[in-house]
Amino acid sequence: NPVEFVPPEGIRPGHLGTVLDEQANHLDVSAMIVDLAVRGWLRIEEVEQPRDGFLGIGRSEGDYRFVRLRHGDEGLLSAEAMLMQSIFREGEQVLLSELRQKFASRLALVEGALYDDVVTKGWFPIRPDRVRARWHGLGILLAILGAGLTVALFLLVPRWTLIGVVLVVLGGVLTALAPRFPARTAAGTAMLGRVRGFKELFDVGEGERQAFAERADLFSTYLPYAIVFGMAERWA
């Protein structure tokens, strides 16, 4: 793929990660938070809190405070709006340590919104998580039916027992292959090629590509994408 020096069609980091591996996951959401900070929607402040010490004396563990800077959701995709609402549900400021205790259910909603967004954008015909769940469920159902049929045939018509065994094997195969069944649209496949081209900018990171990033002062802007690609340290 030819190298892309800018995110193709302005794709946001979380959506890029979902197109790349057909998964909306915690890493994508983490990149979205950093991206929202870069774009001025929130501020991330490092704070120190004493821990395991007497009267505040002792080892300390770092924490982070998220501060809301903008309101409304104009200019945000639905997953980004959902993320802002989820982070600041209790107020204008929140500590990361507090979010860890109650963010799990909200995180599932944000990831679901990411799946909805990539379908709305036309990159997938159906949400990938639902395709995986459908085939996984079908595989389990076939395996259970096959197991029951195997027992019944063994007791009633032993020579046909193999039919039940085949259903069990087929169910196991469908369950194992369920993650591979999601399919992108033609537009999604084209976007994937461009995303891989953009990833080349982070893969090499030297010569002309490095000079481009330094000239354009892109460290903060592209950091969320580096997080999605698993190359944050290399980018730094």
Coordinates of N, CA and C in Angstrom, one line a residue:
N1 N 0.8 -1.2 0.0 CA 0.0 0.0 0.0 C 0.9 1.3 0.0
P2 N 0.5 2.3 -0.8 CA 1.3 3.5 -0.8 C 1.1 4.2 0.6
V3 N 2.2 4.9 1.0 CA 2.1 5.6 2.3 C 1.1 6.7 2.3
E4 N 0.3 6.8 3.3 CA -0.6 7.9 3.6 C 0.0 8.8 4.7
F5 N 0.1 10.1 4.4 CA 0.7 11.0 5.4 C -0.3 11.6 6.3
V6 N -1.6 11.4 6.0 CA -2.7 12.0 6.8 C -3.7 10.9 7.0
P7 N -4.5 10.9 8.0 CA -5.6 9.9 8.2 C -6.5 9.9 7.0
P8 N -6.7 8.8 6.4 CA -7.6 8.8 5.2 C -9.0 9.2 5.5
E9 N -9.5 10.2 4.7 CA -10.8 10.8 4.8 C -11.1 11.3 6.3
G10 N -10.0 11.6 7.0 CA -10.1 12.2 8.3 C -10.7 11.2 9.3
I11 N -10.5 9.9 9.1 CA -11.0 8.8 10.0 C -10.5 9.0 11.4
R12 N -11.3 8.9 12.4 CA -10.9 9.1 13.8 C -10.3 7.9 14.3
P13 N -9.4 8.0 15.3 CA -8.6 6.8 15.8 C -9.4 5.6 16.2
G14 N -10.5 5.8 17.0 CA -11.3 4.6 17.4 C -11.9 3.9 16.3
H15 N -12.4 4.7 15.3 CA -13.0 4.1 14.1 C -12.0 3.4 13.2
L16 N -10.8 4.0 13.2 CA -9.7 3.4 12.4 C -9.4 2.0 13.0
G17 N -9.3 1.9 14.3 CA -9.0 0.7 15.0 C -10.0 -0.4 14.7
T18 N -11.3 0.0 14.7 CA -12.4 -0.9 14.4 C -12.3 -1.4 13.0
V19 N -12.0 -0.5 12.0 CA -11.9 -1.0 10.6 C -10.7 -1.9 10.5
L20 N -9.6 -1.6 11.2 CA -8.4 -2.3 11.0 C -8.5 -3.8 11.4
D21 N -9.1 -4.1 12.6 CA -9.2 -5.5 13.1 C -10.6 -6.0 13.4
E22 N -11.6 -5.2 12.9 CA -13.0 -5.6 13.0 C -13.4 -5.7 14.5
Q23 N -12.7 -5.1 15.4 CA -13.0 -5.1 16.8 C -13.0 -3.7 17.4
A24 N -14.0 -3.4 18.1 CA -14.1 -2.2 19.0 C -13.6 -2.6 20.4
N25 N -12.5 -2.1 20.8 CA -12.0 -2.6 22.1 C -11.5 -1.5 23.0
H26 N -10.9 -1.9 24.1 CA -10.5 -0.9 25.1 C -9.4 0.0 24.5
L27 N -8.5 -0.5 23.7 CA -7.4 0.3 23.2 C -8.0 1.4 22.3
D28 N -9.0 1.1 21.5 CA -9.6 2.1 20.6 C -10.2 3.2 21.5
V29 N -10.9 2.8 22.6 CA -11.5 3.8 23.4 C -10.4 4.7 24.1
S30 N -9.3 4.1 24.5 CA -8.2 4.9 25.1 C -7.7 5.9 24.1
A31 N -7.5 5.5 22.9 CA -7.1 6.4 21.8 C -8.1 7.5 21.6
M32 N -9.4 7.2 21.7 CA -10.4 8.2 21.5 C -10.3 9.3 22.6
I33 N -10.0 8.9 23.8 CA -9.9 9.8 24.9 C -8.7 10.8 24.7
V34 N -7.6 10.2 24.3 CA -6.4 11.1 24.0 C -6.7 12.0 22.8
D35 N -7.4 11.5 21.8 CA -7.8 12.3 20.6 C -8.7 13.4 21.0
L36 N -9.7 13.2 21.9 CA -10.6 14.2 22.3 C -9.8 15.3 23.1
A37 N -8.8 14.9 23.8 CA -7.9 15.9 24.5 C -7.2 16.7 23.5
V38 N -6.6 16.1 22.5 CA -5.8 16.8 21.5 C -6.7 17.8 20.7
R39 N -8.0 17.4 20.5 CA -8.9 18.3 19.8 C -9.6 19.3 20.7
G40 N -9.3 19.4 22.0 CA -9.8 20.4 22.9 C -11.1 20.2 23.5
W41 N -11.5 18.9 23.6 CA -12.8 18.6 24.2 C -12.6 18.4 25.7
L42 N -11.5 17.9 26.1 CA -11.2 17.7 27.5 C -9.7 17.9 27.8
R43 N -9.3 18.0 29.0 CA -7.9 18.1 29.4 C -7.6 16.9 30.4
I44 N -6.4 16.4 30.2 CA -5.9 15.3 31.0 C -4.8 15.8 31.9
E45 N -5.0 15.8 33.2 CA -4.1 16.3 34.2 C -3.5 15.2 35.0
E46 N -2.2 15.1 35.2 CA -1.6 14.1 36.0 C -1.6 14.6 37.4
V47 N -2.1 13.8 38.4 CA -2.1 14.1 39.8 C -1.4 13.0 40.6
E48 N -1.0 13.3 41.7 CA -0.4 12.3 42.6 C -1.2 12.2 43.9
Q49 N -1.4 10.9 44.2 CA -2.2 10.6 45.5 C -1.4 9.7 46.3
P50 N -1.2 10.1 47.6 CA -0.5 9.2 48.5 C -1.2 7.9 48.7
R51 N -0.4 6.8 48.8 CA -1.0 5.5 49.0 C 0.0 4.6 49.9
D52 N -0.6 3.8 50.7 CA 0.1 2.9 51.6 C 1.1 3.7 52.5
G53 N 0.8 4.9 52.8 CA 1.7 5.7 53.7 C 1.0 6.2 54.9
F54 N 1.7 6.5 56.0 CA 1.1 7.0 57.2 C 1.1 8.5 57.2
L55 N -0.1 9.1 57.3 CA -0.3 10.5 57.3 C 0.3 11.1 56.0
G56 N 0.1 10.4 54.9 CA 0.5 10.9 53.6 C 2.0 10.7 53.3
I57 N 2.7 10.0 54.2 CA 4.1 9.7 54.0 C 4.3 8.3 53.5
G58 N 4.9 8.1 52.4 CA 5.1 6.8 51.8 C 5.0 6.8 50.3
R59 N 4.8 5.6 49.8 CA 4.8 5.4 48.4 C 3.5 6.1 47.8
S60 N 3.6 6.7 46.6 CA 2.5 7.3 45.9 C 2.3 6.7 44.6
E61 N 1.1 6.7 44.1 CA 0.7 6.2 42.8 C 0.1 7.2 42.0
G62 N 0.5 7.3 40.7 CA 0.0 8.4 39.9 C -1.5 8.1 39.5
D63 N -2.2 9.2 39.3 CA -3.6 9.2 38.9 C -3.8 10.3 37.8
Y64 N -4.9 10.3 37.1 CA -5.1 11.3 36.1 C -6.5 11.9 36.3
R65 N -6.6 13.2 36.1 CA -7.9 13.9 36.2 C -8.4 14.3 34.8
F66 N -9.6 14.0 34.4 CA -10.2 14.4 33.2 C -11.1 15.6 33.4
V67 N -10.8 16.7 32.7 CA -11.6 18.0 32.9 C -12.3 18.3 31.6
R68 N -13.6 18.5 31.7 CA -14.4 18.8 30.5 C -14.1 20.2 30.1
L69 N -13.9 20.5 28.8 CA -13.6 21.8 28.3 C -14.7 22.3 27.4
R70 N -15.4 21.4 26.8 CA -16.5 21.8 25.8 C -17.7 21.0 26.1
H71 N -18.9 21.6 25.7 CA -20.2 21.0 25.9 C -20.9 20.8 24.6
G72 N -21.9 20.0 24.6 CA -22.6 19.7 23.4 C -21.9 18.6 22.6
D73 N -22.4 18.3 21.5 CA -21.8 17.2 20.7 C -21.6 17.5 19.2
E74 N -21.7 18.8 18.9 CA -21.6 19.2 17.5 C -20.1 19.0 17.1
G75 N -20.0 18.3 16.0 CA -18.7 17.9 15.4 C -18.2 16.6 15.9
L76 N -18.9 15.9 16.8 CA -18.5 14.6 17.3 C -19.3 13.5 16.6
L77 N -18.7 12.4 16.4 CA -19.4 11.2 15.9 C -20.1 10.6 17.1
S78 N -21.1 9.7 16.9 CA -21.9 9.2 18.0 C -21.1 8.5 19.0
A79 N -20.1 7.8 18.7 CA -19.3 7.1 19.7 C -18.5 8.1 20.5
E80 N -18.0 9.2 19.9 CA -17.3 10.2 20.7 C -18.3 10.9 21.6
A81 N -19.5 11.2 21.2 CA -20.4 11.9 22.0 C -20.8 10.9 23.2
M82 N -21.0 9.7 22.9 CA -21.3 8.7 24.0 C -20.1 8.6 25.0
L83 N -18.9 8.7 24.5 CA -17.7 8.6 25.4 C -17.7 9.8 26.3
M84 N -17.9 11.0 25.7 CA -17.9 12.2 26.6 C -19.0 12.1 27.6
Q85 N -20.2 11.7 27.3 CA -21.3 11.6 28.2 C -20.9 10.5 29.3
S86 N -20.2 9.5 28.9 CA -19.9 8.4 29.8 C -18.8 8.8 30.8
I87 N -17.9 9.6 30.4 CA -16.8 10.1 31.2 C -17.3 11.1 32.3
F88 N -18.1 12.0 31.8 CA -18.5 13.2 32.6 C -20.0 13.1 33.1
R89 N -20.4 11.9 33.3 CA -21.8 11.7 33.8 C -22.0 12.3 35.2
E90 N -21.0 12.2 36.0 CA -21.2 12.7 37.4 C -20.7 14.2 37.6
G91 N -20.1 14.8 36.6 CA -19.6 16.1 36.8 C -18.6 16.6 35.7
E92 N -18.1 17.8 35.9 CA -17.2 18.3 35.0 C -15.7 17.8 35.1
Q93 N -15.4 17.2 36.2 CA -14.1 16.6 36.4 C -14.3 15.2 37.0
V94 N -13.4 14.3 36.7 CA -13.4 13.0 37.2 C -12.0 12.4 37.2
L95 N -11.7 11.6 38.2 CA -10.4 11.0 38.3 C -10.5 9.6 37.6
L96 N -9.4 9.3 36.9 CA -9.3 8.0 36.3 C -9.5 6.8 37.2
S97 N -9.0 7.0 38.5 CA -9.2 5.9 39.5 C -10.7 5.7 39.8
E98 N -11.5 6.8 39.7 CA -12.9 6.7 40.0 C -13.6 6.0 38.8
L99 N -13.2 6.3 37.6 CA -13.8 5.8 36.4 C -13.6 4.2 36.4
R100 N -12.5 3.8 36.9 CA -12.2 2.3 36.8 C -13.3 1.5 37.5
Q101 N -13.9 2.1 38.5 CA -14.8 1.4 39.4 C -16.2 1.3 38.7
K102 N -16.5 2.2 37.8 CA -17.9 2.2 37.3 C -18.0 2.4 35.8
F103 N -16.9 2.3 35.0 CA -16.9 2.6 33.6 C -17.1 1.4 32.7
A104 N -17.1 0.2 33.3 CA -17.1 -1.0 32.5 C -18.4 -1.1 31.7
S105 N -19.6 -0.9 32.3 CA -20.8 -0.9 31.6 C -20.9 0.2 30.5
R106 N -20.4 1.3 30.9 CA -20.5 2.5 29.9 C -19.5 2.2 28.7
L107 N -18.4 1.5 29.0 CA -17.4 1.2 28.0 C -18.1 0.3 26.9
A108 N -18.9 -0.6 27.3 CA -19.6 -1.5 26.4 C -20.5 -0.7 25.5
L109 N -21.1 0.4 26.0 CA -22.0 1.3 25.2 C -21.2 2.0 24.2
V110 N -20.0 2.5 24.6 CA -19.1 3.3 23.7 C -18.6 2.3 22.5
E111 N -18.3 1.1 22.9 CA -17.8 0.2 21.9 C -18.9 -0.2 20.9
G112 N -20.2 -0.3 21.5 CA -21.3 -0.5 20.6 C -21.6 0.6 19.7
A113 N -21.4 1.8 20.1 CA -21.5 3.0 19.3 C -20.5 3.1 18.2
L114 N -19.3 2.6 18.5 CA -18.2 2.5 17.5 C -18.7 1.5 16.4
Y115 N -19.2 0.4 16.7 CA -19.7 -0.5 15.7 C -20.8 0.1 14.9
D116 N -21.7 0.9 15.5 CA -22.8 1.5 14.8 C -22.2 2.5 13.8
D117 N -21.2 3.3 14.3 CA -20.6 4.3 13.4 C -20.0 3.7 12.1
V118 N -19.3 2.6 12.3 CA -18.6 2.0 11.1 C -19.6 1.5 10.1
V119 N -20.8 1.0 10.6 CA -21.9 0.6 9.7 C -22.5 1.8 9.0
T120 N -22.7 2.9 9.8 CA -23.3 4.1 9.2 C -22.4 4.7 8.2
K121 N -21.1 4.6 8.4 CA -20.1 5.1 7.4 C -20.0 4.3 6.1
G122 N -20.7 3.1 6.2 CA -20.7 2.2 5.0 C -19.5 1.3 4.9
W123 N -18.7 1.1 6.0 CA -17.5 0.3 5.9 C -17.8 -1.2 6.2
F124 N -19.0 -1.4 6.9 CA -19.4 -2.8 7.2 C -20.9 -2.8 6.9
P125 N -21.4 -3.9 6.3 CA -22.9 -4.0 6.1 C -23.7 -4.3 7.4
I126 N -23.0 -5.0 8.3 CA -23.6 -5.4 9.6 C -22.6 -5.3 10.6
R127 N -23.0 -4.9 11.9 CA -22.0 -4.8 12.9 C -21.2 -6.1 13.1
P128 N -19.9 -6.0 13.1 CA -19.0 -7.2 13.2 C -19.3 -8.0 14.4
D129 N -19.6 -7.3 15.6 CA -19.8 -8.1 16.8 C -21.0 -8.9 16.7
R130 N -22.0 -8.4 16.0 CA -23.3 -9.2 15.8 C -23.1 -10.4 14.9
V131 N -22.3 -10.2 13.9 CA -22.0 -11.3 13.0 C -21.3 -12.4 13.7
R132 N -20.3 -12.0 14.5 CA -19.5 -13.0 15.3 C -20.4 -13.7 16.3
A133 N -21.3 -13.0 16.9 CA -22.2 -13.6 17.9 C -23.2 -14.5 17.2
R134 N -23.7 -14.2 16.1 CA -24.6 -15.0 15.3 C -24.0 -16.4 15.0
W135 N -22.8 -16.3 14.4 CA -22.2 -17.6 14.0 C -21.7 -18.4 15.2
H136 N -21.2 -17.7 16.3 CA -20.8 -18.4 17.5 C -22.0 -19.1 18.1
G137 N -23.1 -18.4 18.2 CA -24.3 -19.0 18.7 C -24.8 -20.2 17.9
L138 N -24.8 -20.1 16.6 CA -25.1 -21.2 15.7 C -24.2 -22.4 15.9
G139 N -22.9 -22.1 16.1 CA -22.0 -23.2 16.3 C -22.3 -24.0 17.6
I140 N -22.5 -23.2 18.7 CA -22.9 -23.8 19.9 C -24.2 -24.7 19.8
L141 N -25.2 -24.1 19.2 CA -26.4 -24.8 19.0 C -26.3 -26.1 18.3
L142 N -25.5 -26.1 17.2 CA -25.2 -27.3 16.4 C -24.5 -28.3 17.3
A143 N -23.5 -27.9 18.0 CA -22.8 -28.8 18.9 C -23.7 -29.5 19.9
I144 N -24.6 -28.7 20.5 CA -25.5 -29.2 21.5 C -26.4 -30.2 20.9
L145 N -27.0 -29.8 19.8 CA -28.0 -30.7 19.1 C -27.2 -32.0 18.6
G146 N -26.0 -31.8 18.1 CA -25.3 -33.0 17.7 C -24.9 -33.9 18.8
A147 N -24.6 -33.4 20.0 CA -24.3 -34.2 21.1 C -25.5 -35.0 21.5
G148 N -26.7 -34.3 21.6 CA -27.9 -35.0 21.9 C -28.3 -36.1 20.9
L149 N -28.1 -35.7 19.6 CA -28.4 -36.7 18.6 C -27.5 -37.9 18.6
T150 N -26.2 -37.6 18.9 CA -25.3 -38.7 19.0 C -25.7 -39.8 20.0
V151 N -26.1 -39.3 21.2 CA -26.5 -40.2 22.3 C -27.8 -40.9 21.8
A152 N -28.7 -40.2 21.3 CA -30.0 -40.9 20.9 C -29.8 -41.9 19.8
L153 N -29.0 -41.6 18.8 CA -28.7 -42.5 17.7 C -27.9 -43.7 18.2
F154 N -27.0 -43.5 19.1 CA -26.2 -44.6 19.7 C -27.1 -45.6 20.4
L155 N -28.1 -45.1 21.1 CA -29.0 -46.0 21.8 C -30.1 -46.6 20.9
L156 N -30.5 -45.9 19.8 CA -31.6 -46.4 19.0 C -31.1 -47.0 17.7
V157 N -30.2 -46.3 17.0 CA -29.7 -46.7 15.7 C -28.2 -46.5 15.6
P158 N -27.4 -47.4 16.2 CA -26.0 -47.2 16.4 C -25.2 -46.9 15.1
R159 N -25.7 -47.5 14.0 CA -24.9 -47.3 12.7 C -25.0 -45.9 12.2
W160 N -26.0 -45.1 12.7 CA -26.1 -43.7 12.3 C -25.5 -42.7 13.2
T161 N -24.9 -43.2 14.2 CA -24.3 -42.4 15.3 C -23.3 -41.3 14.7
L162 N -22.7 -41.6 13.6 CA -21.7 -40.7 13.0 C -22.4 -39.4 12.5
I163 N -23.7 -39.4 12.2 CA -24.4 -38.2 11.8 C -24.3 -37.2 13.0
G164 N -24.6 -37.6 14.2 CA -24.5 -36.7 15.3 C -23.1 -36.2 15.6
V165 N -22.1 -37.1 15.4 CA -20.7 -36.7 15.6 C -20.3 -35.6 14.6
V166 N -20.8 -35.8 13.3 CA -20.5 -34.8 12.3 C -21.1 -33.4 12.7
L167 N -22.3 -33.4 13.3 CA -22.9 -32.1 13.7 C -22.1 -31.5 14.8
V168 N -21.6 -32.3 15.7 CA -20.8 -31.8 16.8 C -19.5 -31.1 16.3
V169 N -18.9 -31.8 15.4 CA -17.6 -31.3 14.8 C -17.9 -30.0 14.0
L170 N -19.1 -30.0 13.2 CA -19.4 -28.8 12.5 C -19.7 -27.6 13.4
G171 N -20.4 -27.9 14.5 CA -20.6 -26.8 15.5 C -19.3 -26.3 16.0
G172 N -18.4 -27.2 16.3 CA -17.1 -26.7 16.9 C -16.3 -25.9 15.9
V173 N -16.4 -26.3 14.6 CA -15.7 -25.5 13.5 C -16.3 -24.1 13.4
L174 N -17.7 -24.0 13.4 CA -18.3 -22.7 13.3 C -18.0 -21.8 14.4
T175 N -18.0 -22.4 15.6 CA -17.6 -21.6 16.8 C -16.2 -21.1 16.7
A176 N -15.3 -21.9 16.3 CA -13.9 -21.5 16.2 C -13.7 -20.5 15.1
L177 N -14.5 -20.6 14.0 CA -14.3 -19.6 12.9 C -15.1 -18.4 12.9
A178 N -16.0 -18.3 14.0 CA -16.9 -17.1 14.1 C -16.2 -15.8 14.0
P179 N -15.0 -15.6 14.6 CA -14.3 -14.3 14.5 C -13.9 -13.9 13.0
R180 N -13.9 -14.9 12.1 CA -13.5 -14.6 10.7 C -14.7 -14.2 9.8
F181 N -15.9 -14.3 10.3 CA -17.0 -14.2 9.4 C -17.4 -12.7 9.1
P182 N -17.1 -11.7 10.0 CA -17.4 -10.4 9.6 C -16.7 -10.0 8.3
A183 N -17.5 -9.3 7.5 CA -16.9 -8.9 6.1 C -17.1 -7.4 5.9
R184 N -16.1 -6.7 5.4 CA -16.3 -5.3 5.1 C -17.0 -5.1 3.8
T185 N -17.5 -3.9 3.5 CA -18.1 -3.6 2.2 C -16.9 -3.2 1.3
A186 N -17.2 -3.0 0.1 CA -16.2 -2.5 -0.9 C -15.5 -1.2 -0.4
A187 N -16.4 -0.3 0.2 CA -15.8 0.9 0.7 C -14.9 0.6 1.9
G188 N -15.4 -0.4 2.7 CA -14.6 -0.7 3.9 C -13.2 -1.3 3.6
T189 N -13.2 -2.2 2.5 CA -12.0 -2.8 2.0 C -11.0 -1.7 1.5
A190 N -11.6 -0.8 0.8 CA -10.8 0.3 0.3 C -10.2 1.2 1.4
M191 N -11.0 1.4 2.4 CA -10.6 2.2 3.6 C -9.5 1.4 4.3
L192 N -9.6 0.1 4.4 CA -8.6 -0.7 5.1 C -7.3 -0.6 4.4
G193 N -7.3 -0.6 3.1 CA -6.0 -0.5 2.3 C -5.4 0.9 2.6
R194 N -6.2 1.9 2.7 CA -5.6 3.3 3.0 C -5.1 3.4 4.5
V195 N -5.9 2.7 5.4 CA -5.4 2.7 6.8 C -4.1 2.0 6.9
R196 N -3.9 0.9 6.2 CA -2.6 0.2 6.2 C -1.5 1.1 5.6
G197 N -1.9 1.9 4.6 CA -0.9 2.8 4.1 C -0.5 3.9 5.1
F198 N -1.5 4.4 5.9 CA -1.3 5.3 6.9 C -0.4 4.7 8.0
K199 N -0.6 3.4 8.3 CA 0.2 2.8 9.3 C 1.7 2.7 8.9
E200 N 2.0 2.7 7.6 CA 3.4 2.7 7.2 C 4.1 3.9 7.7
L201 N 3.4 5.0 7.9 CA 4.1 6.2 8.4 C 4.7 6.0 9.8
F202 N 4.0 5.1 10.6 CA 4.4 4.8 11.9 C 5.4 3.6 11.9
D203 N 5.3 2.7 11.0 CA 6.1 1.5 10.9 C 7.6 1.8 10.7
V204 N 7.8 2.8 9.8 CA 9.2 3.1 9.5 C 9.7 4.3 10.4
G205 N 9.1 5.4 10.3 CA 9.4 6.5 11.2 C 10.8 7.1 11.0
E206 N 11.3 7.0 9.8 CA 12.6 7.6 9.6 C 12.7 8.2 8.2
G207 N 13.7 8.9 8.0 CA 13.9 9.5 6.6 C 12.8 10.5 6.3
E208 N 12.3 10.4 5.1 CA 11.3 11.4 4.6 C 10.1 11.4 5.5
R209 N 9.6 10.3 6.0 CA 8.4 10.2 6.8 C 8.6 10.9 8.2
Q210 N 9.8 10.6 8.8 CA 10.1 11.3 10.0 C 10.2 12.8 9.9
A211 N 10.9 13.2 8.8 CA 11.0 14.6 8.6 C 9.7 15.3 8.4
F212 N 8.8 14.6 7.7 CA 7.4 15.2 7.5 C 6.7 15.4 8.8
A213 N 6.8 14.4 9.7 CA 6.1 14.4 11.0 C 6.7 15.6 11.8
E214 N 8.0 15.7 11.8 CA 8.7 16.8 12.6 C 8.3 18.2 12.1
R215 N 8.3 18.3 10.7 CA 8.0 19.6 10.1 C 6.6 20.0 10.5
A216 N 5.7 19.1 10.4 CA 4.3 19.4 10.6 C 3.9 19.4 12.1
D217 N 4.8 19.1 13.0 CA 4.6 19.1 14.4 C 3.4 18.2 14.8
L218 N 3.4 17.0 14.3 CA 2.3 16.1 14.4 C 2.3 15.1 15.6
F219 N 3.2 15.3 16.5 CA 3.3 14.3 17.6 C 2.0 14.1 18.3
S220 N 1.5 15.2 18.9 CA 0.2 15.1 19.6 C -0.9 14.7 18.8
T221 N -1.0 15.3 17.6 CA -2.2 15.0 16.7 C -2.2 13.5 16.3
Y222 N -1.1 12.9 16.1 CA -1.1 11.6 15.6 C -0.8 10.5 16.7
L223 N -0.6 11.0 17.9 CA -0.4 10.1 19.1 C -1.6 9.1 19.2
P224 N -2.8 9.6 19.1 CA -4.0 8.6 19.3 C -3.9 7.5 18.2
Y225 N -3.5 7.8 17.0 CA -3.4 6.8 16.0 C -2.2 5.8 16.3
A226 N -1.1 6.4 16.8 CA 0.0 5.5 17.2 C -0.5 4.5 18.3
I227 N -1.3 5.0 19.2 CA -1.8 4.1 20.3 C -2.6 3.0 19.7
V228 N -3.5 3.3 18.7 CA -4.3 2.2 18.1 C -3.4 1.2 17.3
F229 N -2.3 1.7 16.7 CA -1.4 0.8 16.0 C -0.5 0.1 16.9
G230 N -0.5 0.4 18.2 CA 0.4 -0.2 19.2 C 1.9 0.3 19.0
M231 N 2.0 1.5 18.6 CA 3.3 2.1 18.3 C 3.6 3.4 19.0
A232 N 2.9 3.6 20.2 CA 3.1 4.9 20.9 C 4.5 5.1 21.3
E233 N 5.2 4.1 21.8 CA 6.6 4.3 22.2 C 7.5 4.6 21.0
R234 N 7.3 3.9 19.9 CA 8.1 4.2 18.7 C 7.8 5.6 18.2
W235 N 6.6 6.0 18.2 CA 6.2 7.3 17.7 C 6.9 8.4 18.6
A236 N 6.9 8.2 19.9 CA 7.5 9.1 20.8 C 9.0 9.2 20.5

